[in-house]
Coordinates of C-alpha atoms in Angstrom, one line a residue:
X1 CA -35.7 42.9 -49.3
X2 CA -34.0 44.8 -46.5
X3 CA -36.4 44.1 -43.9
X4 CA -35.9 40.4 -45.2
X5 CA -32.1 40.8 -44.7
X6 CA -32.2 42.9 -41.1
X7 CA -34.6 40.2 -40.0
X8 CA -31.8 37.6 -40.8
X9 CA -29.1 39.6 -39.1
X10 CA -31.0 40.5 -35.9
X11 CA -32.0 36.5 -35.2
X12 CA -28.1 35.5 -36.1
X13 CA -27.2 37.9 -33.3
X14 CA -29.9 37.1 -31.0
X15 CA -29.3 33.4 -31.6
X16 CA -25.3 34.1 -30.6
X17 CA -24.4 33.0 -34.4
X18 CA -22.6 36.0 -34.7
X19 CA -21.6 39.2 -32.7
X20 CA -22.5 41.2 -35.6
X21 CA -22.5 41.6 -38.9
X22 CA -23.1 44.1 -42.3
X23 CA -24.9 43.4 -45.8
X24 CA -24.5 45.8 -48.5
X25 CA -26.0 45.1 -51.9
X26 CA -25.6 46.7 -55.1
X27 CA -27.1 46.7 -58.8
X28 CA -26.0 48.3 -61.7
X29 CA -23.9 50.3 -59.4
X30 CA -26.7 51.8 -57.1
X31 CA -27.0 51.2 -53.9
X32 CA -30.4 48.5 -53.2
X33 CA -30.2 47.8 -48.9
X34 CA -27.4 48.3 -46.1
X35 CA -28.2 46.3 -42.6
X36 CA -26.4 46.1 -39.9
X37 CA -26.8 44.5 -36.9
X38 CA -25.0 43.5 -33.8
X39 CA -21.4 44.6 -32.4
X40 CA -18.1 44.9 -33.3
X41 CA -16.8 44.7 -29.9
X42 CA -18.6 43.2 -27.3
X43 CA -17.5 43.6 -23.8
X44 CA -17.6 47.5 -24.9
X45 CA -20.7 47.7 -26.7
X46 CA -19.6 49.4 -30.2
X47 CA -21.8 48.0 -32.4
X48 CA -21.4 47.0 -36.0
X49 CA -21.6 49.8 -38.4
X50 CA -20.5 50.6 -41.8
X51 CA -16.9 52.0 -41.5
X52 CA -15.9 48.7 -39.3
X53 CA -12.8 47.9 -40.5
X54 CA -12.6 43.7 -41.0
X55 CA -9.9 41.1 -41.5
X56 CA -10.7 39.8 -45.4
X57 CA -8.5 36.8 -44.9
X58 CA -8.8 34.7 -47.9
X59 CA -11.0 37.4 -49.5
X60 CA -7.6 39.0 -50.1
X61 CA -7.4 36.4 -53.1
X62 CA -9.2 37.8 -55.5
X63 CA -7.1 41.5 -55.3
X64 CA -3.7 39.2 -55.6
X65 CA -5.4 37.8 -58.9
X66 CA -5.9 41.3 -60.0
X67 CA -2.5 42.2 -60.0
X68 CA -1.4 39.3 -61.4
X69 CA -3.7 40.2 -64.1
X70 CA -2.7 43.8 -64.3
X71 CA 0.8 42.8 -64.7
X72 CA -0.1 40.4 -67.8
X73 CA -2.4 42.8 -69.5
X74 CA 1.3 45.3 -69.4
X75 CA 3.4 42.0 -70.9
X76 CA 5.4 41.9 -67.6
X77 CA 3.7 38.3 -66.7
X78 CA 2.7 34.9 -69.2
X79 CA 0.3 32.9 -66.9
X80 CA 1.7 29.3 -68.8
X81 CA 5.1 30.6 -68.2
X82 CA 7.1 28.0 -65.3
X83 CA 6.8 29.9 -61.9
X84 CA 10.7 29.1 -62.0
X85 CA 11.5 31.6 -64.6
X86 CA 10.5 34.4 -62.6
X87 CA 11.3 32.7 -59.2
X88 CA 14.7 30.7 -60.0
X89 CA 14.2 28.9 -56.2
X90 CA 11.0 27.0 -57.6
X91 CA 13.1 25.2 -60.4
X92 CA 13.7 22.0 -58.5
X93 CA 10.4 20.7 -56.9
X94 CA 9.6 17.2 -55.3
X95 CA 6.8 15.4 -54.8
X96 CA 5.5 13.6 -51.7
X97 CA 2.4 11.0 -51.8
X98 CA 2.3 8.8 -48.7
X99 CA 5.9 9.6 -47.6
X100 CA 7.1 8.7 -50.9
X101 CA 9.6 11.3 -52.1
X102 CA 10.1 12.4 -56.3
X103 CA 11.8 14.8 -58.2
X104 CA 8.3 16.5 -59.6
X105 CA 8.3 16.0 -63.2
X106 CA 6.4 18.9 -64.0
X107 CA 6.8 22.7 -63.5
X108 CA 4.8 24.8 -61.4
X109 CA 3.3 27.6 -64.1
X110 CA 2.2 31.3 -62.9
X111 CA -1.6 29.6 -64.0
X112 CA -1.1 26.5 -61.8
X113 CA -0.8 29.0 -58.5
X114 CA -3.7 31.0 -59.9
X115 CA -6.4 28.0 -59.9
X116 CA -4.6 26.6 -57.0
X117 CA -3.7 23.6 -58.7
X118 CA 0.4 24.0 -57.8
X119 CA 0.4 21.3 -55.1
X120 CA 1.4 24.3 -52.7
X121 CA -0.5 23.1 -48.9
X122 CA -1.7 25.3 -46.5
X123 CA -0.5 24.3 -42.8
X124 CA -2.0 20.3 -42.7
X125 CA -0.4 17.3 -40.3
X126 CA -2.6 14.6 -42.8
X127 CA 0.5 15.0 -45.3
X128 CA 4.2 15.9 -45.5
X129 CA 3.8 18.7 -47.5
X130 CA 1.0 20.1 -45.3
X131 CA 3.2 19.9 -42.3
X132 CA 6.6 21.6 -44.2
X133 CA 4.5 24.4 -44.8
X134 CA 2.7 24.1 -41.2
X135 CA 6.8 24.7 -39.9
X136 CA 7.2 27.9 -42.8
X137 CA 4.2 29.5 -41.3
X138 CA 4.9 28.7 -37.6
X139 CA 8.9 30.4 -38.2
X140 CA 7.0 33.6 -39.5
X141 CA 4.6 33.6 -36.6
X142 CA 7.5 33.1 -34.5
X143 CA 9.6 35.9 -36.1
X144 CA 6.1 38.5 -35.8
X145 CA 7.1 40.5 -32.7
X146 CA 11.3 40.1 -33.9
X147 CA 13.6 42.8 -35.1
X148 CA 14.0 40.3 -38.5
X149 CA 10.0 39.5 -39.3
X150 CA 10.2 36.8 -42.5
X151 CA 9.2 39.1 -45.7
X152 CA 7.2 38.1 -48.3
X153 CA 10.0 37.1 -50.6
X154 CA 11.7 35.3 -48.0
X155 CA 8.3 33.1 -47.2
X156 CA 8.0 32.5 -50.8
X157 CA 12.2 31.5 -50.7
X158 CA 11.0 28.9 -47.6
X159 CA 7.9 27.8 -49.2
X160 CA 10.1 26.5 -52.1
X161 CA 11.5 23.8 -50.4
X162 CA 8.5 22.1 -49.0
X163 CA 7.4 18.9 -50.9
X164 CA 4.7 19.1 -52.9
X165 CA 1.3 17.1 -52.5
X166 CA 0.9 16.4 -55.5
X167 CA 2.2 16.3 -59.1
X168 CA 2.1 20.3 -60.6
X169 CA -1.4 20.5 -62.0
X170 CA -2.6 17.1 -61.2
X171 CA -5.8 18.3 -58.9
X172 CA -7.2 21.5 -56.9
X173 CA -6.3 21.7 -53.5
X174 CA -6.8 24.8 -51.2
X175 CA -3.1 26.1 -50.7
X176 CA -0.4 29.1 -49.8
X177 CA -0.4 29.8 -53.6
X178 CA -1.5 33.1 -53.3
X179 CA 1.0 34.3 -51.2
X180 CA 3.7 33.1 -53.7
X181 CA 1.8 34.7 -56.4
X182 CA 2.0 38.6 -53.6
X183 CA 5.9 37.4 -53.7
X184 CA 6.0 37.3 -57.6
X185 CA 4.2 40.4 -57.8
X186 CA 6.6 41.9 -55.8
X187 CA 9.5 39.8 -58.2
X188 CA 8.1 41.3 -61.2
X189 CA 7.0 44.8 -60.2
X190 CA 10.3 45.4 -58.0
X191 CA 8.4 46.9 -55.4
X192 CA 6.4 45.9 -52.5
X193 CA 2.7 44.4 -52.7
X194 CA 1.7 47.0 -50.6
X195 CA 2.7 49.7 -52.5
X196 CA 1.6 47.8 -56.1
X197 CA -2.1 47.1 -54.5
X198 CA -1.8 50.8 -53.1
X199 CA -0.7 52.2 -56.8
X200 CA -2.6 50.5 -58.7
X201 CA -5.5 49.7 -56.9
X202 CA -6.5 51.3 -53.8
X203 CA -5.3 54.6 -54.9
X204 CA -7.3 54.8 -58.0
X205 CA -10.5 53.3 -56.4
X206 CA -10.1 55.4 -53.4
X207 CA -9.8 52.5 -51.1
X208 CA -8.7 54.6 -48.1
X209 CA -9.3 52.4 -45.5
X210 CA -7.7 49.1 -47.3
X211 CA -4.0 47.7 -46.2
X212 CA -2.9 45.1 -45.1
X213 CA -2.4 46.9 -41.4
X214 CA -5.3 49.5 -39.7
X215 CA -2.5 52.5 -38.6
X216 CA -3.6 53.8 -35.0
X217 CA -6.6 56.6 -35.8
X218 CA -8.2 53.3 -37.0
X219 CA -8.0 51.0 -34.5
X220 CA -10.9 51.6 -32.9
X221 CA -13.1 50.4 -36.1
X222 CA -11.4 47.2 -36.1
X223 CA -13.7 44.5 -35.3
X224 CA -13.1 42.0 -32.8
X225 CA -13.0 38.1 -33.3
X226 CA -15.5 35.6 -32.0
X227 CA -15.7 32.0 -31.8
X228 CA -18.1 29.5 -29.9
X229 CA -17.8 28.8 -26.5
X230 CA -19.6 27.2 -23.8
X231 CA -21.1 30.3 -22.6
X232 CA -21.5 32.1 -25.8
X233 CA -19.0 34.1 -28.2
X234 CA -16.2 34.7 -26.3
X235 CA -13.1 37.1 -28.4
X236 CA -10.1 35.1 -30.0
X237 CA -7.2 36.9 -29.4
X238 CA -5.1 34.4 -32.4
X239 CA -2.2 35.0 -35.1
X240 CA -3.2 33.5 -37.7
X241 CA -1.2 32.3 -41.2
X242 CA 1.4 34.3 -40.1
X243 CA -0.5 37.7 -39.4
X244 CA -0.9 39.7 -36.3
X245 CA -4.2 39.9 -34.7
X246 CA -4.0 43.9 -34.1
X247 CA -2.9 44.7 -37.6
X248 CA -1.2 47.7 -35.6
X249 CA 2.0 48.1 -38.0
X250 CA 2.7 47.8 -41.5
X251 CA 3.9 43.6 -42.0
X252 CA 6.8 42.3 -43.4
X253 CA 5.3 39.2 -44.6
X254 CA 2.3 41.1 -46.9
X255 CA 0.4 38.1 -47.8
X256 CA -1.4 37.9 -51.0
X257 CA -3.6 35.1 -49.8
X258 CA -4.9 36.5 -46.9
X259 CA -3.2 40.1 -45.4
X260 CA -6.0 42.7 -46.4
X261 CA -8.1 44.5 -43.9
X262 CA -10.9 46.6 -45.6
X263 CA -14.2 47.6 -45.4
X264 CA -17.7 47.0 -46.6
X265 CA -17.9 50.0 -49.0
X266 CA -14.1 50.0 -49.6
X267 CA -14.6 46.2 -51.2
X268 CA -17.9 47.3 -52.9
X269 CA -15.9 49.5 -54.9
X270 CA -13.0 46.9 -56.2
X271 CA -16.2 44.9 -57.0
X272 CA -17.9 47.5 -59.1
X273 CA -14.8 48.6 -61.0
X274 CA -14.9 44.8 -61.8
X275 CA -18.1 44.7 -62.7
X276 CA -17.6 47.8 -65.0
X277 CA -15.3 46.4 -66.9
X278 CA -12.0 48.1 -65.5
X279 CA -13.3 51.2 -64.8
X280 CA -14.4 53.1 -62.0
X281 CA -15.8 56.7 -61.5
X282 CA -14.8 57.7 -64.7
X283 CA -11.1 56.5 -64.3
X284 CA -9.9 53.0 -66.0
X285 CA -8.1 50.8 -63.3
X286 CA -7.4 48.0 -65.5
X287 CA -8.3 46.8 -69.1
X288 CA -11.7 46.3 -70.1
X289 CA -9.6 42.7 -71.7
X290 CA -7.8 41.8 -68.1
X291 CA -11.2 42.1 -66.5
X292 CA -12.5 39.8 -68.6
X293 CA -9.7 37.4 -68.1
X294 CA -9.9 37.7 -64.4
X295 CA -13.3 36.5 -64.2
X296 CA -13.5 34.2 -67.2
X297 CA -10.3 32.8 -67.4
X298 CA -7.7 30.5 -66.2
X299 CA -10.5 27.5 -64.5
X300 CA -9.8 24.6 -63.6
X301 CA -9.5 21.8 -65.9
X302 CA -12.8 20.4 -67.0
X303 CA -13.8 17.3 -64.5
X304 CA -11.1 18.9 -61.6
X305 CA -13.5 20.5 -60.0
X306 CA -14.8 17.2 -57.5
X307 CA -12.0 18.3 -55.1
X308 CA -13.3 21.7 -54.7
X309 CA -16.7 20.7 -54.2
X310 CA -15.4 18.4 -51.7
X311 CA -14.0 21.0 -49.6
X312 CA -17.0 23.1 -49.8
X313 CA -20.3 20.8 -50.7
X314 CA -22.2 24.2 -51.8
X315 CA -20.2 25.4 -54.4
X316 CA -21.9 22.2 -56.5
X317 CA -22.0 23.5 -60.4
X318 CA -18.7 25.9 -59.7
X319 CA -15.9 25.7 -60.8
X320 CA -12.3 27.4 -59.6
X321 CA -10.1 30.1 -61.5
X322 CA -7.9 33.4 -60.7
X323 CA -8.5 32.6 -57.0
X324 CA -12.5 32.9 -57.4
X325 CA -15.3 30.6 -57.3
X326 CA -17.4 30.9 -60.9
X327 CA -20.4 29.0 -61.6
X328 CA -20.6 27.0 -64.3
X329 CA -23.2 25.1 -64.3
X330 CA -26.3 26.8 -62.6
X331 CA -28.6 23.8 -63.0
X332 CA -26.1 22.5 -60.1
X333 CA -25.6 25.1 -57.9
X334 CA -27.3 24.9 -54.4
X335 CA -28.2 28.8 -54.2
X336 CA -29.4 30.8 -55.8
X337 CA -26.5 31.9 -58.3
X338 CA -26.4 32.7 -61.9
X339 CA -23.8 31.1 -64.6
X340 CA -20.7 33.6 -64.2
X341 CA -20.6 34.5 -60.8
X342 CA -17.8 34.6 -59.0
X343 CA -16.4 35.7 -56.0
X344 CA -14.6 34.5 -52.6
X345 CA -14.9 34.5 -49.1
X346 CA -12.7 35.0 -46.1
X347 CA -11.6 32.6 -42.8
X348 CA -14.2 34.6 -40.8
X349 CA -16.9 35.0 -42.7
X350 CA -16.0 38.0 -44.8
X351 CA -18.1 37.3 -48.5
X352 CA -17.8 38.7 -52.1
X353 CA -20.1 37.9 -54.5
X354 CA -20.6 39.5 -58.3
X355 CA -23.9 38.3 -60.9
X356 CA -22.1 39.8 -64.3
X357 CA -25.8 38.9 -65.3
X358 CA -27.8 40.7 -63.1
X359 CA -25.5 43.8 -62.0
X360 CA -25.9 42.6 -58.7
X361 CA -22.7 42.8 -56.2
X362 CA -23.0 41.2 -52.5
X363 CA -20.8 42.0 -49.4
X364 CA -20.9 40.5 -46.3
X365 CA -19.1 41.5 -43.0
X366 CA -18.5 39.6 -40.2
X367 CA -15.5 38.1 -37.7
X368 CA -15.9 34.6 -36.8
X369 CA -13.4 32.2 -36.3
X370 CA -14.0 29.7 -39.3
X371 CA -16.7 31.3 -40.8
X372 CA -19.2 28.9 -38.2
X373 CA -22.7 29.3 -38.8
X374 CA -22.0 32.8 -40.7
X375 CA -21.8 30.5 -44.0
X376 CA -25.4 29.7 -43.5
X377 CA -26.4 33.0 -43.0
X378 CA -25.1 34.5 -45.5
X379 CA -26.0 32.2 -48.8
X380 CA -29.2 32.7 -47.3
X381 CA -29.1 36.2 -47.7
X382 CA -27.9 35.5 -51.2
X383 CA -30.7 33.8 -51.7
X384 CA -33.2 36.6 -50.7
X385 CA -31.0 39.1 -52.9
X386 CA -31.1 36.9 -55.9
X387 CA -34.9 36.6 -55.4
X388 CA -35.5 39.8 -55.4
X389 CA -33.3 41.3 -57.9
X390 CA -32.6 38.6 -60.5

């Protein structure tokens, strides 16, 4: 299997797919295969290895979900509560289909944002409440390098007036709802989600090299970003959903949908506490029951799941739920996937996957604008693991 995997990795690089990248897979708990191949920074030549620090982007998701979890398990949060009881600003939403503008005539619940079913956008011109929220995230990118950066709470404040695209619960739709659930954290906790994730997560798990910024005896493991160009991978030097491309100081705007930076092995072991049912080196991190909500609980509505699948063709037989994908239906799925897993992936490239059935955990490492043709490469490493292992 890892000579399958390494062969995989070494053609992606030489075929300019990606700069490099790192596998690490996992059953039971034991280690199976590590590859590497490829670099981490290019016009130096520091290649990939397995301290590189990456960008998770939307593979932040499934640690917001977690603490959103962690805080219902200790009676702090009700996931069919209205978002509005915890977030006052959230009581009076509108609607807006085609430039038609309503009252919304339901409420937002904590569960709506957790399935991304809210009506929340992510920055998008093709509607009105895409392009509200496009103007939120460009005033916190504009605000970055200020004396008065936008915080988390105050993006969740701006976020509440945008329309939204739809009627509370109506459909999925990939949003900002994650970064209003890191604001409720915060809301609910009454302290930052930086120092809730650091408390209760990467402290415990001894995540040492997870934030959501790499301090400056780090910054040399930071990979780089590539994208496409006419004569190859070139860097991308981008802000991005409002965070800096350096990650060089601690943010005031720490997403929950997409802040982390983190490592290969530092992931792995948020995945296996998961996969043990809470616990993790002897030491329970969360609930043996809260674990089980987090990766059973809270899907989409039964027959809601076409708009997913229309974002992402592959995840045919999955369903959506606590900011994870979680197949449903294997005799669907296009890879090779067992009924129950779940995971996420990140803007570029970074993927989580966990087979409750098998033991098996899968983490992929890579920076590349859009994921490109990472998202090939790595269900087909998937595939190989699956093969082997299932």
């Amino acid at each position: 299997m890892k000579n399958k995997i390494d062969n995989l990795l070494k053609i992606a690089v030489e075929n300019g797919d990606t700069a490099g990248a790192n596998v690490l897979v996992l059953k039971d708990g034991n280690e199976i295969a590590y590859c590497e191949s490829g670099f981490r920074d290019v016009a130096n030549s520091v290649p990939m290895t397995r301290d590189t620090i990456f960008r998770l982007y939307s593979q932040t998701k499934p640690v917001t979900a977690a603490a959103v979890i962690l805080l219902v398990s200790q009676g702090k949060i009700d996931l069919t509560s209205w978002l509005s009881d915890y977030m006052p600003e959230y009581s009076e939403m509108y609607v807006n289909v085609g430039g038609e503008r309503r009252p919304a005539a339901n409420h937002i619940t904590v569960g709506m944002l957790m399935n991304m079913s809210s009506g929340i956008a992510y920055p998008d011109e093709n509607s009105e409440g895409g392009r509200q929220s496009g103007e939120v995230f460009w005033t916190v990118e504009n605000r970055l390098f200020s004396d008065k950066p936008v915080t988390t709470a105050e993006f969740a404040e701006m976020t509440s007036r945008c329309d939204l695209c739809f009627e509370p619960g109506e459909r999925f739709m990939y949003g900002a709802s994650a970064d209003i659930l890191g604001a409720l954290v915060e809301r609910v906790s009454r302290t930052s989600l930086r120092d809730f994730l650091i408390e209760n997560f990467f402290e415990p798990l001894e995540m040492n090299d997870t934030d959501f910024y790499v301090p400056a005896e780090k910054s040399t493991r930071l990979a780089k970003v590539y994208d496409y160009s006419e004569s190859g991978l070139a860097e991308v030097r981008t802000n991005h959903l409002g965070l800096r491309y350096e990650r060089d100081v601690i943010p005031a705007f720490q997403s929950g949908g997409a802040g982390l930076c983190s490592t290969i092995d530092d992931y792995a072991k948020f995945a296996s506490m998961l996969l043990n049912g809470g616990q993790y080196g002897g030491r329970r991190v969360m609930p043996e029951a809260a674990v089980r909500l987090l990766i059973r609980g809270g899907r989409l509505p039964c027959g809601k799941e076409k708009h997913l699948q229309e974002c992402w063709s592959w995840m045919s037989g999955y369903t959506y739920g606590n900011l994870m994908r979680v197949c449903e239906d294997e005799s669907r799925a296009m890879l090779f996937s067992s009924k129950g897993e779940y995971g996420w992936d990140g803007w570029l490239g970074t993927f989580f996957s966990n087979e409750p059935a098998h033991g098996i955990t899968l983490l992929f490492g890579t920076q590349q604008v859009g994921i490109g043709k990472t998202g090939t490469l790595v269900r087909k490493i998937k595939n190989i693991v699956m093969s082997e292992l299932a």
